[in-house]
JSON list of C-alpha atoms in Angstrom, two decimals:
[
{"chain": "A", "resi": 1, "resn": "MET", "atom": "CA", "xyz": [141.14, 67.53, -28.78]},
{"chain": "A", "resi": 2, "resn": "PHE", "atom": "CA", "xyz": [140.86, 70.96, -27.24]},
{"chain": "A", "resi": 3, "resn": "LYS", "atom": "CA", "xyz": [136.97, 70.92, -28.58]},
{"chain": "A", "resi": 4, "resn": "GLU", "atom": "CA", "xyz": [136.49, 67.77, -27.50]},
{"chain": "A", "resi": 5, "resn": "PHE", "atom": "CA", "xyz": [137.62, 68.42, -23.87]},
{"chain": "A", "resi": 6, "resn": "LYS", "atom": "CA", "xyz": [135.95, 71.69, -23.72]},
{"chain": "A", "resi": 7, "resn": "GLU", "atom": "CA", "xyz": [132.46, 69.80, -24.82]},
{"chain": "A", "resi": 8, "resn": "PHE", "atom": "CA", "xyz": [133.22, 67.13, -21.93]},
{"chain": "A", "resi": 9, "resn": "ALA", "atom": "CA", "xyz": [133.98, 69.90, -19.32]},
{"chain": "A", "resi": 10, "resn": "MET", "atom": "CA", "xyz": [130.65, 71.84, -20.39]},
{"chain": "A", "resi": 11, "resn": "ARG", "atom": "CA", "xyz": [128.34, 68.85, -20.01]},
{"chain": "A", "resi": 12, "resn": "GLY", "atom": "CA", "xyz": [125.73, 69.35, -17.11]},
{"chain": "A", "resi": 13, "resn": "ASN", "atom": "CA", "xyz": [126.82, 66.39, -15.23]},
{"chain": "A", "resi": 14, "resn": "VAL", "atom": "CA", "xyz": [130.41, 67.47, -15.03]},
{"chain": "A", "resi": 15, "resn": "VAL", "atom": "CA", "xyz": [129.47, 71.01, -13.74]},
{"chain": "A", "resi": 16, "resn": "ASP", "atom": "CA", "xyz": [127.01, 69.67, -10.95]},
{"chain": "A", "resi": 17, "resn": "MET", "atom": "CA", "xyz": [129.57, 67.21, -10.02]},
{"chain": "A", "resi": 18, "resn": "ALA", "atom": "CA", "xyz": [132.07, 70.15, -9.67]},
{"chain": "A", "resi": 19, "resn": "VAL", "atom": "CA", "xyz": [129.69, 72.29, -7.67]},
{"chain": "A", "resi": 20, "resn": "GLY", "atom": "CA", "xyz": [129.11, 69.08, -5.11]},
{"chain": "A", "resi": 21, "resn": "ILE", "atom": "CA", "xyz": [132.74, 68.59, -4.81]},
{"chain": "A", "resi": 22, "resn": "ILE", "atom": "CA", "xyz": [133.07, 72.19, -3.80]},
{"chain": "A", "resi": 23, "resn": "ILE", "atom": "CA", "xyz": [130.13, 72.26, -1.38]},
{"chain": "A", "resi": 24, "resn": "GLY", "atom": "CA", "xyz": [131.21, 68.86, 0.03]},
{"chain": "A", "resi": 25, "resn": "ALA", "atom": "CA", "xyz": [135.04, 70.14, 0.70]},
{"chain": "A", "resi": 26, "resn": "ALA", "atom": "CA", "xyz": [133.38, 73.37, 2.33]},
{"chain": "A", "resi": 27, "resn": "PHE", "atom": "CA", "xyz": [131.09, 71.44, 4.49]},
{"chain": "A", "resi": 28, "resn": "GLY", "atom": "CA", "xyz": [133.77, 69.32, 5.30]},
{"chain": "A", "resi": 29, "resn": "LYS", "atom": "CA", "xyz": [135.64, 71.95, 6.97]},
{"chain": "A", "resi": 30, "resn": "ILE", "atom": "CA", "xyz": [132.62, 73.21, 8.83]},
{"chain": "A", "resi": 31, "resn": "VAL", "atom": "CA", "xyz": [131.83, 69.51, 10.55]},
{"chain": "A", "resi": 32, "resn": "SER", "atom": "CA", "xyz": [135.96, 69.43, 11.13]},
{"chain": "A", "resi": 33, "resn": "SER", "atom": "CA", "xyz": [135.38, 72.74, 12.77]},
{"chain": "A", "resi": 34, "resn": "PHE", "atom": "CA", "xyz": [132.38, 71.51, 14.67]},
{"chain": "A", "resi": 35, "resn": "VAL", "atom": "CA", "xyz": [134.22, 68.53, 16.20]},
{"chain": "A", "resi": 36, "resn": "ASN", "atom": "CA", "xyz": [137.40, 70.14, 17.14]},
{"chain": "A", "resi": 37, "resn": "ASP", "atom": "CA", "xyz": [136.26, 73.45, 18.43]},
{"chain": "A", "resi": 38, "resn": "VAL", "atom": "CA", "xyz": [132.62, 72.63, 19.68]},
{"chain": "A", "resi": 39, "resn": "LEU", "atom": "CA", "xyz": [132.20, 68.81, 20.05]},
{"chain": "A", "resi": 40, "resn": "MET", "atom": "CA", "xyz": [135.45, 67.51, 21.54]},
{"chain": "A", "resi": 41, "resn": "PRO", "atom": "CA", "xyz": [136.24, 70.11, 24.28]},
{"chain": "A", "resi": 42, "resn": "PRO", "atom": "CA", "xyz": [133.35, 69.10, 26.18]},
{"chain": "A", "resi": 43, "resn": "ILE", "atom": "CA", "xyz": [133.90, 65.56, 25.56]},
{"chain": "A", "resi": 44, "resn": "GLY", "atom": "CA", "xyz": [137.41, 66.13, 26.75]},
{"chain": "A", "resi": 45, "resn": "MET", "atom": "CA", "xyz": [136.40, 67.70, 29.93]},
{"chain": "A", "resi": 46, "resn": "LEU", "atom": "CA", "xyz": [134.24, 65.18, 30.99]},
{"chain": "A", "resi": 47, "resn": "LEU", "atom": "CA", "xyz": [136.96, 62.69, 30.38]},
{"chain": "A", "resi": 48, "resn": "GLY", "atom": "CA", "xyz": [139.08, 64.64, 32.97]},
{"chain": "A", "resi": 49, "resn": "GLY", "atom": "CA", "xyz": [140.33, 67.34, 30.95]},
{"chain": "A", "resi": 50, "resn": "VAL", "atom": "CA", "xyz": [141.73, 65.60, 27.84]},
{"chain": "A", "resi": 51, "resn": "ASP", "atom": "CA", "xyz": [142.30, 67.24, 24.69]},
{"chain": "A", "resi": 52, "resn": "PHE", "atom": "CA", "xyz": [142.01, 64.34, 22.10]},
{"chain": "A", "resi": 53, "resn": "SER", "atom": "CA", "xyz": [144.35, 66.37, 19.38]},
{"chain": "A", "resi": 54, "resn": "GLU", "atom": "CA", "xyz": [147.08, 66.13, 21.51]},
{"chain": "A", "resi": 55, "resn": "LEU", "atom": "CA", "xyz": [146.78, 62.15, 22.70]},
{"chain": "A", "resi": 56, "resn": "MET", "atom": "CA", "xyz": [149.52, 60.33, 21.38]},
{"chain": "A", "resi": 57, "resn": "ILE", "atom": "CA", "xyz": [152.23, 57.68, 21.59]},
{"chain": "A", "resi": 58, "resn": "THR", "atom": "CA", "xyz": [155.82, 58.82, 21.45]},
{"chain": "A", "resi": 59, "resn": "LEU", "atom": "CA", "xyz": [157.90, 56.24, 19.95]},
{"chain": "A", "resi": 60, "resn": "LYS", "atom": "CA", "xyz": [161.05, 58.05, 20.27]},
{"chain": "A", "resi": 61, "resn": "GLU", "atom": "CA", "xyz": [161.91, 62.05, 19.79]},
{"chain": "A", "resi": 62, "resn": "GLY", "atom": "CA", "xyz": [159.89, 63.47, 16.63]},
{"chain": "A", "resi": 63, "resn": "VAL", "atom": "CA", "xyz": [158.20, 60.04, 16.10]},
{"chain": "A", "resi": 64, "resn": "ALA", "atom": "CA", "xyz": [154.56, 59.60, 17.46]},
{"chain": "A", "resi": 65, "resn": "ILE", "atom": "CA", "xyz": [151.26, 58.03, 16.55]},
{"chain": "A", "resi": 66, "resn": "LYS", "atom": "CA", "xyz": [148.88, 60.80, 17.08]},
{"chain": "A", "resi": 67, "resn": "TYR", "atom": "CA", "xyz": [145.61, 58.40, 17.82]},
{"chain": "A", "resi": 68, "resn": "GLY", "atom": "CA", "xyz": [143.87, 61.56, 19.08]},
{"chain": "A", "resi": 69, "resn": "VAL", "atom": "CA", "xyz": [143.77, 63.27, 15.67]},
{"chain": "A", "resi": 70, "resn": "PHE", "atom": "CA", "xyz": [142.67, 59.96, 14.50]},
{"chain": "A", "resi": 71, "resn": "ILE", "atom": "CA", "xyz": [139.65, 59.89, 16.64]},
{"chain": "A", "resi": 72, "resn": "ASN", "atom": "CA", "xyz": [138.74, 63.37, 15.65]},
{"chain": "A", "resi": 73, "resn": "THR", "atom": "CA", "xyz": [139.05, 62.39, 12.25]},
{"chain": "A", "resi": 74, "resn": "VAL", "atom": "CA", "xyz": [137.04, 59.19, 12.82]},
{"chain": "A", "resi": 75, "resn": "LEU", "atom": "CA", "xyz": [134.14, 61.56, 14.46]},
{"chain": "A", "resi": 76, "resn": "ASP", "atom": "CA", "xyz": [134.30, 63.92, 11.45]},
{"chain": "A", "resi": 77, "resn": "PHE", "atom": "CA", "xyz": [133.57, 60.95, 9.03]},
{"chain": "A", "resi": 78, "resn": "ILE", "atom": "CA", "xyz": [130.77, 59.98, 11.25]},
{"chain": "A", "resi": 79, "resn": "ILE", "atom": "CA", "xyz": [129.13, 63.27, 11.52]},
{"chain": "A", "resi": 80, "resn": "VAL", "atom": "CA", "xyz": [129.45, 63.95, 7.72]},
{"chain": "A", "resi": 81, "resn": "ALA", "atom": "CA", "xyz": [128.20, 60.61, 7.13]},
{"chain": "A", "resi": 82, "resn": "PHE", "atom": "CA", "xyz": [125.30, 61.25, 9.24]},
{"chain": "A", "resi": 83, "resn": "ALA", "atom": "CA", "xyz": [124.42, 64.70, 7.76]},
{"chain": "A", "resi": 84, "resn": "ILE", "atom": "CA", "xyz": [124.76, 63.44, 4.46]},
{"chain": "A", "resi": 85, "resn": "PHE", "atom": "CA", "xyz": [122.53, 60.61, 5.46]},
{"chain": "A", "resi": 86, "resn": "LEU", "atom": "CA", "xyz": [119.85, 63.19, 6.67]},
{"chain": "A", "resi": 87, "resn": "VAL", "atom": "CA", "xyz": [120.07, 65.29, 3.74]},
{"chain": "A", "resi": 88, "resn": "VAL", "atom": "CA", "xyz": [119.39, 62.29, 1.28]},
{"chain": "A", "resi": 89, "resn": "LYS", "atom": "CA", "xyz": [116.49, 61.23, 3.51]},
{"chain": "A", "resi": 90, "resn": "GLY", "atom": "CA", "xyz": [115.36, 64.31, 3.51]},
{"chain": "A", "resi": 91, "resn": "MET", "atom": "CA", "xyz": [115.45, 65.05, -0.31]},
{"chain": "A", "resi": 92, "resn": "ASN", "atom": "CA", "xyz": [113.80, 61.63, -0.83]},
{"chain": "A", "resi": 93, "resn": "LYS", "atom": "CA", "xyz": [110.88, 62.63, 1.28]},
{"chain": "A", "resi": 94, "resn": "LEU", "atom": "CA", "xyz": [110.42, 65.88, -0.42]},
{"chain": "A", "resi": 95, "resn": "LYS", "atom": "CA", "xyz": [110.25, 63.90, -4.01]},
{"chain": "A", "resi": 96, "resn": "ARG", "atom": "CA", "xyz": [106.76, 63.66, -4.81]},
{"chain": "A", "resi": 97, "resn": "LYS", "atom": "CA", "xyz": [105.45, 60.05, -5.80]},
{"chain": "A", "resi": 98, "resn": "GLU", "atom": "CA", "xyz": [104.17, 59.57, -8.91]},
{"chain": "A", "resi": 99, "resn": "VAL", "atom": "CA", "xyz": [100.72, 58.74, -8.78]},
{"chain": "A", "resi": 100, "resn": "PRO", "atom": "CA", "xyz": [99.62, 56.12, -11.64]},
{"chain": "A", "resi": 101, "resn": "PRO", "atom": "CA", "xyz": [97.03, 57.42, -14.00]},
{"chain": "A", "resi": 102, "resn": "PRO", "atom": "CA", "xyz": [93.22, 56.13, -13.21]},
{"chain": "A", "resi": 103, "resn": "PRO", "atom": "CA", "xyz": [92.62, 53.30, -15.59]},
{"chain": "A", "resi": 104, "resn": "ALA", "atom": "CA", "xyz": [90.83, 54.05, -18.66]},
{"chain": "A", "resi": 105, "resn": "ALA", "atom": "CA", "xyz": [87.02, 53.43, -19.02]},
{"chain": "A", "resi": 106, "resn": "PRO", "atom": "CA", "xyz": [86.31, 50.18, -20.82]},
{"chain": "A", "resi": 107, "resn": "THR", "atom": "CA", "xyz": [85.37, 50.72, -24.57]},
{"chain": "A", "resi": 108, "resn": "THR", "atom": "CA", "xyz": [84.01, 47.00, -25.08]},
{"chain": "A", "resi": 109, "resn": "LYS", "atom": "CA", "xyz": [82.31, 44.42, -23.12]},
{"chain": "A", "resi": 110, "resn": "GLU", "atom": "CA", "xyz": [81.63, 41.13, -23.61]},
{"chain": "A", "resi": 111, "resn": "CYS", "atom": "CA", "xyz": [78.15, 39.63, -25.13]},
{"chain": "A", "resi": 112, "resn": "PRO", "atom": "CA", "xyz": [76.40, 37.46, -22.61]},
{"chain": "A", "resi": 113, "resn": "GLU", "atom": "CA", "xyz": [75.08, 35.09, -25.15]},
{"chain": "A", "resi": 114, "resn": "CYS", "atom": "CA", "xyz": [77.98, 34.25, -27.68]},
{"chain": "A", "resi": 115, "resn": "LEU", "atom": "CA", "xyz": [80.89, 35.77, -25.55]},
{"chain": "A", "resi": 116, "resn": "SER", "atom": "CA", "xyz": [82.08, 38.03, -28.30]},
{"chain": "A", "resi": 117, "resn": "ILE", "atom": "CA", "xyz": [83.75, 41.23, -27.54]},
{"chain": "A", "resi": 118, "resn": "ILE", "atom": "CA", "xyz": [81.28, 44.05, -28.68]},
{"chain": "A", "resi": 119, "resn": "PRO", "atom": "CA", "xyz": [81.24, 47.95, -28.17]},
{"chain": "A", "resi": 120, "resn": "ILE", "atom": "CA", "xyz": [80.16, 49.20, -24.79]},
{"chain": "A", "resi": 121, "resn": "LYS", "atom": "CA", "xyz": [77.39, 51.43, -26.59]},
{"chain": "A", "resi": 122, "resn": "ALA", "atom": "CA", "xyz": [76.10, 48.45, -28.62]},
{"chain": "A", "resi": 123, "resn": "VAL", "atom": "CA", "xyz": [72.17, 47.54, -28.13]},
{"chain": "A", "resi": 124, "resn": "ARG", "atom": "CA", "xyz": [72.43, 44.52, -30.22]},
{"chain": "A", "resi": 125, "resn": "CYS", "atom": "CA", "xyz": [75.33, 41.97, -30.91]},
{"chain": "A", "resi": 126, "resn": "ALA", "atom": "CA", "xyz": [76.87, 42.16, -33.95]},
{"chain": "A", "resi": 127, "resn": "HIS", "atom": "CA", "xyz": [77.77, 38.37, -34.02]},
{"chain": "A", "resi": 128, "resn": "CYS", "atom": "CA", "xyz": [74.74, 36.74, -32.47]},
{"chain": "A", "resi": 129, "resn": "GLY", "atom": "CA", "xyz": [72.15, 39.29, -33.13]},
{"chain": "A", "resi": 130, "resn": "ILE", "atom": "CA", "xyz": [70.76, 39.05, -29.62]},
{"chain": "A", "resi": 131, "resn": "GLN", "atom": "CA", "xyz": [69.08, 42.19, -28.05]},
{"chain": "A", "resi": 132, "resn": "LEU", "atom": "CA", "xyz": [71.35, 43.89, -25.06]},
{"chain": "A", "resi": 133, "resn": "LYS", "atom": "CA", "xyz": [70.05, 45.66, -22.32]}
]
């Protein structure tokens, strides 16, 4: 069982996926910091000095609906999704399109008299005997 797990863990796809998850988590922290520390303060200032992280509806002492934090989280998601969209779009643009190989030169032709297929270099048709130009 350990050997089977070791084979599973050492596959290239699993390691690549783990690296992607770790990088994604780190990128998420950067985006959260960007939204909370750079983007939201000016937006809050434009809206009359509102700090979104402190917006909430208090239901009773100790129980509140923190919709300001929810707004920050939604903005995090939108920015992460847009950044991923830009990365994928850039990667697709960098991908080289495969150019199909040119078609091979014909090796046969059709006899104008009997319409048989003959080699392209033939000077006489093997089927009807006509002299070809």
